[in-house]
Amino acid sequence: MKLFEFVRQRQWIPVTGYLIYISALAAGYYYNLTFVQLGLIDLGTRLAGMRSREVSMAMAALALLTLVVAVASGVLMDRRGWSTDLYVKFRLLFCVLAVQLVLTVAAPAVSTPEQFLLWVVVCSTTLGLGIPVTFSFTIDFVPVRDRGYVAAIVAGLSFFVAALYPIEWRIEEFSTVVAVAMAPALLVLGVLSVRRFAVVDVLARQHEQFGTGRFCRPTLAARIATSSPADSLVRRLTRSSLAHSRRSPLTLVRDDRQRAPPQRQCEARDTRR
């Protein structure tokens, strides 16, 4: 893993990026695993007085609306260039987390089906925006060859935390636990959204190195921009020598005759006479 190389070389800023990514994704998985998937069932059936079938249909609508918003916001981020701007993504995540905190605290007060559906729509919108924001952190924090390991750590950690805390599957307990966990993260994101830090500046430039996928090839302009003049000269000489060595002997003889000086050509004519 590239992570072990960073640790051996004492490059702690990239290691901090790993920790930020794992924490953000694990928290998101935990929220969706417990609060959204399990808490909403209790919220809809017990507090809002809905039938199980109606709650299931509402959760299906939540998933579809989240999908639509995630695709639309992902395309918008790509076109605006936000997907490579770490500070913009921190601000977007701050907005998402702030709305989710309000929804989490207000969830136990939901008492009618209309309020439940409104809660689902707002939650779907914020989740749809949060998905491309958090997953785009990959190009900022995780090298390509470590992404499988990091994804496994995120999934395992989120399920471990969900099973570790012994609470009843009731919305009141979910709301309290999740709100307490969200508050410090919201404070940190708020600071990162309004101030610039040298460490974050370094992390914001890592997408230039981590952003190219395993099966992607940089364009010619990118290769020229990132290479030194000496490297460019070596590559040109190598290509020239390879092209020369692949030509047939007959072609080389013809080229030599064509390059012969005019004086030698005249001497050859006089000898024939």
mmCIF file of C-alpha atoms in Angstrom:
data_model
loop_
_atom_site.group_PDB
_atom_site.id
_atom_site.type_symbol
_atom_site.label_atom_id
_atom_site.label_comp_id
_atom_site.label_asym_id
_atom_site.label_seq_id
_atom_site.Cartn_x
_atom_site.Cartn_y
_atom_site.Cartn_z
ATOM 1 C CA MET A 1 0.000 0.000 0.000
ATOM 2 C CA LYS A 2 1.059 3.535 -0.733
ATOM 3 C CA LEU A 3 -0.023 4.426 2.790
ATOM 4 C CA PHE A 4 2.844 2.425 4.285
ATOM 5 C CA GLU A 5 5.311 4.313 2.080
ATOM 6 C CA PHE A 6 3.942 7.624 3.338
ATOM 7 C CA VAL A 7 4.333 6.444 6.941
ATOM 8 C CA ARG A 8 7.913 5.232 6.385
ATOM 9 C CA GLN A 9 8.825 8.513 4.720
ATOM 10 C CA ARG A 10 7.058 10.477 7.493
ATOM 11 C CA GLN A 11 4.787 12.259 5.033
ATOM 12 C CA TRP A 12 2.002 12.963 7.482
ATOM 13 C CA ILE A 13 -0.100 15.257 5.302
ATOM 14 C CA PRO A 14 -1.106 12.483 2.863
ATOM 15 C CA VAL A 15 -1.759 10.222 5.855
ATOM 16 C CA THR A 16 -4.098 12.911 7.202
ATOM 17 C CA GLY A 17 -5.955 12.762 3.895
ATOM 18 C CA TYR A 18 -6.530 9.027 4.385
ATOM 19 C CA LEU A 19 -7.968 9.678 7.848
ATOM 20 C CA ILE A 20 -10.279 12.430 6.590
ATOM 21 C CA TYR A 21 -11.580 10.244 3.782
ATOM 22 C CA ILE A 22 -12.154 7.185 5.970
ATOM 23 C CA SER A 23 -13.886 9.249 8.662
ATOM 24 C CA ALA A 24 -16.182 11.038 6.220
ATOM 25 C CA LEU A 25 -17.211 7.934 4.296
ATOM 26 C CA ALA A 26 -17.612 5.746 7.390
ATOM 27 C CA ALA A 27 -19.807 8.394 9.028
ATOM 28 C CA GLY A 28 -21.941 8.629 5.888
ATOM 29 C CA TYR A 29 -22.354 4.860 5.698
ATOM 30 C CA TYR A 30 -23.240 4.692 9.387
ATOM 31 C CA TYR A 31 -25.852 7.422 8.974
ATOM 32 C CA ASN A 32 -27.495 5.678 6.017
ATOM 33 C CA LEU A 33 -27.244 2.233 7.574
ATOM 34 C CA THR A 34 -28.806 3.100 10.915
ATOM 35 C CA PHE A 35 -30.687 6.389 10.834
ATOM 36 C CA VAL A 36 -32.086 6.313 7.288
ATOM 37 C CA GLN A 37 -32.663 2.617 6.679
ATOM 38 C CA LEU A 38 -33.679 1.522 10.187
ATOM 39 C CA GLY A 39 -34.757 4.730 11.895
ATOM 40 C CA LEU A 40 -37.184 5.762 9.164
ATOM 41 C CA ILE A 41 -39.151 2.547 9.567
ATOM 42 C CA ASP A 42 -39.762 3.329 13.218
ATOM 43 C CA LEU A 43 -40.413 6.991 12.407
ATOM 44 C CA GLY A 44 -43.028 6.238 9.765
ATOM 45 C CA THR A 45 -44.858 3.369 11.444
ATOM 46 C CA ARG A 46 -44.817 4.375 15.105
ATOM 47 C CA LEU A 47 -44.719 8.194 15.090
ATOM 48 C CA ALA A 48 -46.340 9.108 11.767
ATOM 49 C CA GLY A 49 -48.942 6.315 11.949
ATOM 50 C CA MET A 50 -48.263 4.959 8.458
ATOM 51 C CA ARG A 51 -48.548 1.377 7.300
ATOM 52 C CA SER A 52 -45.416 -0.635 6.545
ATOM 53 C CA ARG A 53 -46.205 -0.681 2.819
ATOM 54 C CA GLU A 54 -46.527 3.100 2.719
ATOM 55 C CA VAL A 55 -43.233 3.523 4.547
ATOM 56 C CA SER A 56 -41.548 1.134 2.107
ATOM 57 C CA MET A 57 -42.869 3.130 -0.856
ATOM 58 C CA ALA A 58 -41.633 6.348 0.730
ATOM 59 C CA MET A 59 -38.182 4.870 1.240
ATOM 60 C CA ALA A 60 -38.130 3.680 -2.389
ATOM 61 C CA ALA A 61 -39.003 7.230 -3.460
ATOM 62 C CA LEU A 62 -36.196 8.480 -1.231
ATOM 63 C CA ALA A 63 -33.720 6.200 -3.016
ATOM 64 C CA LEU A 64 -34.862 7.242 -6.506
ATOM 65 C CA LEU A 65 -34.855 10.955 -5.701
ATOM 66 C CA THR A 66 -31.410 10.601 -4.143
ATOM 67 C CA LEU A 67 -30.193 8.957 -7.356
ATOM 68 C CA VAL A 68 -31.534 11.757 -9.557
ATOM 69 C CA VAL A 69 -30.083 14.512 -7.366
ATOM 70 C CA ALA A 70 -26.725 12.715 -7.110
ATOM 71 C CA VAL A 71 -26.379 12.425 -10.901
ATOM 72 C CA ALA A 72 -27.470 16.017 -11.487
ATOM 73 C CA SER A 73 -25.193 17.453 -8.805
ATOM 74 C CA GLY A 74 -22.285 15.310 -9.998
ATOM 75 C CA VAL A 75 -22.644 16.628 -13.550
ATOM 76 C CA LEU A 76 -22.906 20.186 -12.239
ATOM 77 C CA MET A 77 -19.780 19.768 -10.122
ATOM 78 C CA ASP A 78 -17.867 18.429 -13.098
ATOM 79 C CA ARG A 79 -18.922 21.265 -15.412
ATOM 80 C CA ARG A 80 -18.225 23.983 -12.843
ATOM 81 C CA GLY A 81 -14.851 22.495 -11.898
ATOM 82 C CA TRP A 82 -15.912 21.965 -8.293
ATOM 83 C CA SER A 83 -14.874 18.303 -8.297
ATOM 84 C CA THR A 84 -11.198 19.350 -8.201
ATOM 85 C CA ASP A 85 -11.624 22.249 -5.762
ATOM 86 C CA LEU A 86 -11.236 20.872 -2.242
ATOM 87 C CA TYR A 87 -12.380 24.034 -0.505
ATOM 88 C CA VAL A 88 -15.607 24.158 -2.520
ATOM 89 C CA LYS A 89 -16.295 20.536 -1.624
ATOM 90 C CA PHE A 90 -15.748 21.318 2.047
ATOM 91 C CA ARG A 91 -18.325 24.118 1.796
ATOM 92 C CA LEU A 92 -20.837 21.884 0.042
ATOM 93 C CA LEU A 93 -20.334 19.157 2.628
ATOM 94 C CA PHE A 94 -20.806 21.721 5.400
ATOM 95 C CA CYS A 95 -24.178 22.691 3.921
ATOM 96 C CA VAL A 96 -25.199 19.047 3.573
ATOM 97 C CA LEU A 97 -24.193 18.232 7.127
ATOM 98 C CA ALA A 98 -25.958 21.302 8.540
ATOM 99 C CA VAL A 99 -29.253 20.337 6.886
ATOM 100 C CA GLN A 100 -28.851 16.718 7.967
ATOM 101 C CA LEU A 101 -28.264 17.819 11.557
ATOM 102 C CA VAL A 102 -31.483 19.839 11.519
ATOM 103 C CA LEU A 103 -33.367 16.873 10.039
ATOM 104 C CA THR A 104 -31.901 14.531 12.620
ATOM 105 C CA VAL A 105 -32.881 16.720 15.541
ATOM 106 C CA ALA A 106 -36.376 17.349 14.109
ATOM 107 C CA ALA A 107 -37.092 13.714 13.235
ATOM 108 C CA PRO A 108 -38.680 12.734 16.588
ATOM 109 C CA ALA A 109 -41.157 15.632 16.184
ATOM 110 C CA VAL A 110 -42.613 14.194 12.952
ATOM 111 C CA SER A 111 -46.178 13.084 13.667
ATOM 112 C CA THR A 112 -48.130 13.042 10.378
ATOM 113 C CA PRO A 113 -47.642 11.335 6.993
ATOM 114 C CA GLU A 114 -47.315 14.725 5.285
ATOM 115 C CA GLN A 115 -44.491 15.750 7.591
ATOM 116 C CA PHE A 116 -42.856 12.384 7.028
ATOM 117 C CA LEU A 117 -42.948 12.785 3.238
ATOM 118 C CA LEU A 118 -41.569 16.324 3.469
ATOM 119 C CA TRP A 119 -38.773 15.018 5.692
ATOM 120 C CA VAL A 120 -37.996 12.308 3.140
ATOM 121 C CA VAL A 121 -37.825 14.794 0.233
ATOM 122 C CA VAL A 122 -35.436 17.152 2.033
ATOM 123 C CA CYS A 123 -33.297 14.236 3.236
ATOM 124 C CA SER A 124 -33.111 12.787 -0.298
ATOM 125 C CA THR A 125 -31.987 16.119 -1.728
ATOM 126 C CA THR A 126 -29.179 16.561 0.768
ATOM 127 C CA LEU A 127 -28.075 12.925 0.471
ATOM 128 C CA GLY A 128 -28.011 13.252 -3.316
ATOM 129 C CA LEU A 129 -25.713 16.259 -3.047
ATOM 130 C CA GLY A 130 -23.536 14.624 -0.415
ATOM 131 C CA ILE A 131 -22.839 11.470 -2.437
ATOM 132 C CA PRO A 132 -20.788 13.053 -5.280
ATOM 133 C CA VAL A 133 -19.117 15.438 -2.835
ATOM 134 C CA THR A 134 -17.860 12.731 -0.486
ATOM 135 C CA PHE A 135 -16.920 10.232 -3.184
ATOM 136 C CA SER A 136 -15.012 12.895 -5.122
ATOM 137 C CA PHE A 137 -12.710 13.164 -2.101
ATOM 138 C CA THR A 138 -11.110 10.013 -3.510
ATOM 139 C CA ILE A 139 -9.020 11.949 -6.023
ATOM 140 C CA ASP A 140 -7.836 14.308 -3.276
ATOM 141 C CA PHE A 141 -6.925 11.834 -0.547
ATOM 142 C CA VAL A 142 -6.428 8.261 -1.839
ATOM 143 C CA PRO A 143 -3.939 6.999 -4.467
ATOM 144 C CA VAL A 144 -5.321 4.663 -7.112
ATOM 145 C CA ARG A 145 -3.724 1.449 -5.881
ATOM 146 C CA ASP A 146 -4.977 1.976 -2.300
ATOM 147 C CA ARG A 147 -8.626 2.646 -3.104
ATOM 148 C CA GLY A 148 -9.772 -0.958 -2.752
ATOM 149 C CA TYR A 149 -8.166 -1.301 0.675
ATOM 150 C CA VAL A 150 -9.590 2.008 1.848
ATOM 151 C CA ALA A 151 -13.086 1.110 0.631
ATOM 152 C CA ALA A 152 -12.914 -2.152 2.579
ATOM 153 C CA ILE A 153 -11.839 -0.267 5.711
ATOM 154 C CA VAL A 154 -14.705 2.204 5.310
ATOM 155 C CA ALA A 155 -17.351 -0.512 4.917
ATOM 156 C CA GLY A 156 -15.987 -2.667 7.733
ATOM 157 C CA LEU A 157 -15.630 0.270 10.116
ATOM 158 C CA SER A 158 -19.149 1.560 9.509
ATOM 159 C CA PHE A 159 -20.751 -1.853 10.109
ATOM 160 C CA PHE A 160 -18.556 -2.381 13.175
ATOM 161 C CA VAL A 161 -19.617 0.922 14.746
ATOM 162 C CA ALA A 162 -23.270 0.246 13.886
ATOM 163 C CA ALA A 163 -23.142 -3.095 15.721
ATOM 164 C CA LEU A 164 -20.943 -1.856 18.566
ATOM 165 C CA TYR A 165 -23.264 0.702 20.138
ATOM 166 C CA PRO A 166 -26.110 -1.170 21.907
ATOM 167 C CA ILE A 167 -29.222 0.928 21.309
ATOM 168 C CA GLU A 168 -32.813 0.093 20.534
ATOM 169 C CA TRP A 169 -33.957 0.598 16.967
ATOM 170 C CA ARG A 170 -36.009 3.684 17.840
ATOM 171 C CA ILE A 171 -35.800 7.090 16.192
ATOM 172 C CA GLU A 172 -35.286 8.909 19.496
ATOM 173 C CA GLU A 173 -32.089 7.000 20.290
ATOM 174 C CA PHE A 174 -30.854 7.378 16.718
ATOM 175 C CA SER A 175 -31.467 11.102 16.755
ATOM 176 C CA THR A 176 -29.511 11.668 19.952
ATOM 177 C CA VAL A 177 -26.493 9.562 18.987
ATOM 178 C CA VAL A 178 -26.211 10.903 15.436
ATOM 179 C CA ALA A 179 -26.668 14.538 16.454
ATOM 180 C CA VAL A 180 -23.902 14.282 19.044
ATOM 181 C CA ALA A 181 -21.583 12.757 16.439
ATOM 182 C CA MET A 182 -22.445 15.384 13.799
ATOM 183 C CA ALA A 183 -21.820 18.472 15.910
ATOM 184 C CA PRO A 184 -17.981 18.309 16.064
ATOM 185 C CA ALA A 185 -17.716 17.451 12.370
ATOM 186 C CA LEU A 186 -19.962 20.389 11.505
ATOM 187 C CA LEU A 187 -17.738 22.718 13.536
ATOM 188 C CA VAL A 188 -14.563 21.522 11.773
ATOM 189 C CA LEU A 189 -16.137 21.847 8.329
ATOM 190 C CA GLY A 190 -17.353 25.328 9.202
ATOM 191 C CA VAL A 191 -13.816 26.441 10.006
ATOM 192 C CA LEU A 192 -12.448 24.840 6.827
ATOM 193 C CA SER A 193 -15.136 26.551 4.781
ATOM 194 C CA VAL A 194 -14.172 30.099 5.780
ATOM 195 C CA ARG A 195 -10.385 29.879 6.272
ATOM 196 C CA ARG A 196 -7.467 28.535 4.264
ATOM 197 C CA PHE A 197 -4.772 26.377 5.857
ATOM 198 C CA ALA A 198 -1.373 25.299 4.543
ATOM 199 C CA VAL A 199 -2.132 21.629 5.194
ATOM 200 C CA VAL A 200 -5.378 21.819 3.248
ATOM 201 C CA ASP A 201 -3.584 23.623 0.414
ATOM 202 C CA VAL A 202 -1.218 20.655 0.093
ATOM 203 C CA LEU A 203 -4.122 18.208 0.158
ATOM 204 C CA ALA A 204 -5.950 20.289 -2.465
ATOM 205 C CA ARG A 205 -3.054 19.772 -4.912
ATOM 206 C CA GLN A 206 -2.921 15.998 -4.515
ATOM 207 C CA HIS A 207 -5.604 15.453 -7.169
ATOM 208 C CA GLU A 208 -2.947 16.286 -9.765
ATOM 209 C CA GLN A 209 -1.156 13.089 -8.724
ATOM 210 C CA PHE A 210 -4.026 10.900 -7.456
ATOM 211 C CA GLY A 211 -6.678 11.973 -9.948
ATOM 212 C CA THR A 212 -5.530 9.904 -12.941
ATOM 213 C CA GLY A 213 -7.167 6.473 -12.843
ATOM 214 C CA ARG A 214 -5.472 3.119 -13.348
ATOM 215 C CA PHE A 215 -6.696 2.719 -16.936
ATOM 216 C CA CYS A 216 -6.441 6.394 -17.919
ATOM 217 C CA ARG A 217 -3.637 7.908 -19.974
ATOM 218 C CA PRO A 218 -2.722 11.571 -19.730
ATOM 219 C CA THR A 219 -3.038 13.680 -22.862
ATOM 220 C CA LEU A 220 -0.019 14.854 -24.829
ATOM 221 C CA ALA A 221 -0.400 18.384 -23.489
ATOM 222 C CA ALA A 222 -0.461 17.109 -19.907
ATOM 223 C CA ARG A 223 2.629 14.989 -20.464
ATOM 224 C CA ILE A 224 4.520 17.913 -21.986
ATOM 225 C CA ALA A 225 3.430 20.210 -19.153
ATOM 226 C CA THR A 226 4.542 17.780 -16.431
ATOM 227 C CA SER A 227 7.829 16.692 -18.005
ATOM 228 C CA SER A 228 11.182 18.458 -17.901
ATOM 229 C CA PRO A 229 13.011 19.591 -21.076
ATOM 230 C CA ALA A 230 15.625 16.879 -20.590
ATOM 231 C CA ASP A 231 12.946 14.176 -20.438
ATOM 232 C CA SER A 232 11.326 15.530 -23.590
ATOM 233 C CA LEU A 233 14.671 15.474 -25.433
ATOM 234 C CA VAL A 234 15.363 11.889 -24.359
ATOM 235 C CA ARG A 235 11.906 10.764 -25.534
ATOM 236 C CA ARG A 236 12.339 12.482 -28.920
ATOM 237 C CA LEU A 237 15.746 10.892 -29.463
ATOM 238 C CA THR A 238 14.397 7.487 -28.437
ATOM 239 C CA ARG A 239 11.465 7.719 -30.841
ATOM 240 C CA SER A 240 13.768 8.853 -33.634
ATOM 241 C CA SER A 241 16.185 5.975 -33.096
ATOM 242 C CA LEU A 242 13.375 3.438 -32.952
ATOM 243 C CA ALA A 243 11.832 4.743 -36.149
ATOM 244 C CA HIS A 244 15.237 4.600 -37.865
ATOM 245 C CA SER A 245 15.910 1.037 -36.725
ATOM 246 C CA ARG A 246 12.542 -0.228 -37.985
ATOM 247 C CA ARG A 247 13.223 0.840 -41.582
ATOM 248 C CA SER A 248 14.315 -1.791 -44.114
ATOM 249 C CA PRO A 249 17.959 -1.979 -45.384
ATOM 250 C CA LEU A 250 16.820 -1.171 -48.924
ATOM 251 C CA THR A 251 15.190 2.040 -47.745
ATOM 252 C CA LEU A 252 18.339 2.990 -45.851
ATOM 253 C CA VAL A 253 20.494 2.469 -48.982
ATOM 254 C CA ARG A 254 18.177 4.619 -51.050
ATOM 255 C CA ASP A 255 18.284 7.341 -48.429
ATOM 256 C CA ASP A 256 22.096 7.209 -48.392
ATOM 257 C CA ARG A 257 22.220 7.579 -52.180
ATOM 258 C CA GLN A 258 19.835 10.492 -52.071
ATOM 259 C CA ARG A 259 21.962 12.140 -49.384
ATOM 260 C CA ALA A 260 25.206 11.636 -51.374
ATOM 261 C CA PRO A 261 26.990 14.925 -52.197
ATOM 262 C CA PRO A 262 26.751 16.203 -55.806
ATOM 263 C CA GLN A 263 30.541 15.913 -56.243
ATOM 264 C CA ARG A 264 30.521 12.146 -55.625
ATOM 265 C CA GLN A 265 27.607 11.723 -58.023
ATOM 266 C CA CYS A 266 29.601 13.516 -60.763
ATOM 267 C CA GLU A 267 32.645 11.340 -60.136
ATOM 268 C CA ALA A 268 30.487 8.244 -60.466
ATOM 269 C CA ARG A 269 29.191 9.474 -63.865
ATOM 270 C CA ASP A 270 32.749 10.158 -65.129
ATOM 271 C CA THR A 271 33.837 6.639 -64.187
ATOM 272 C CA ARG A 272 30.968 5.148 -66.124
ATOM 273 C CA ARG A 273 31.989 7.091 -69.210
#
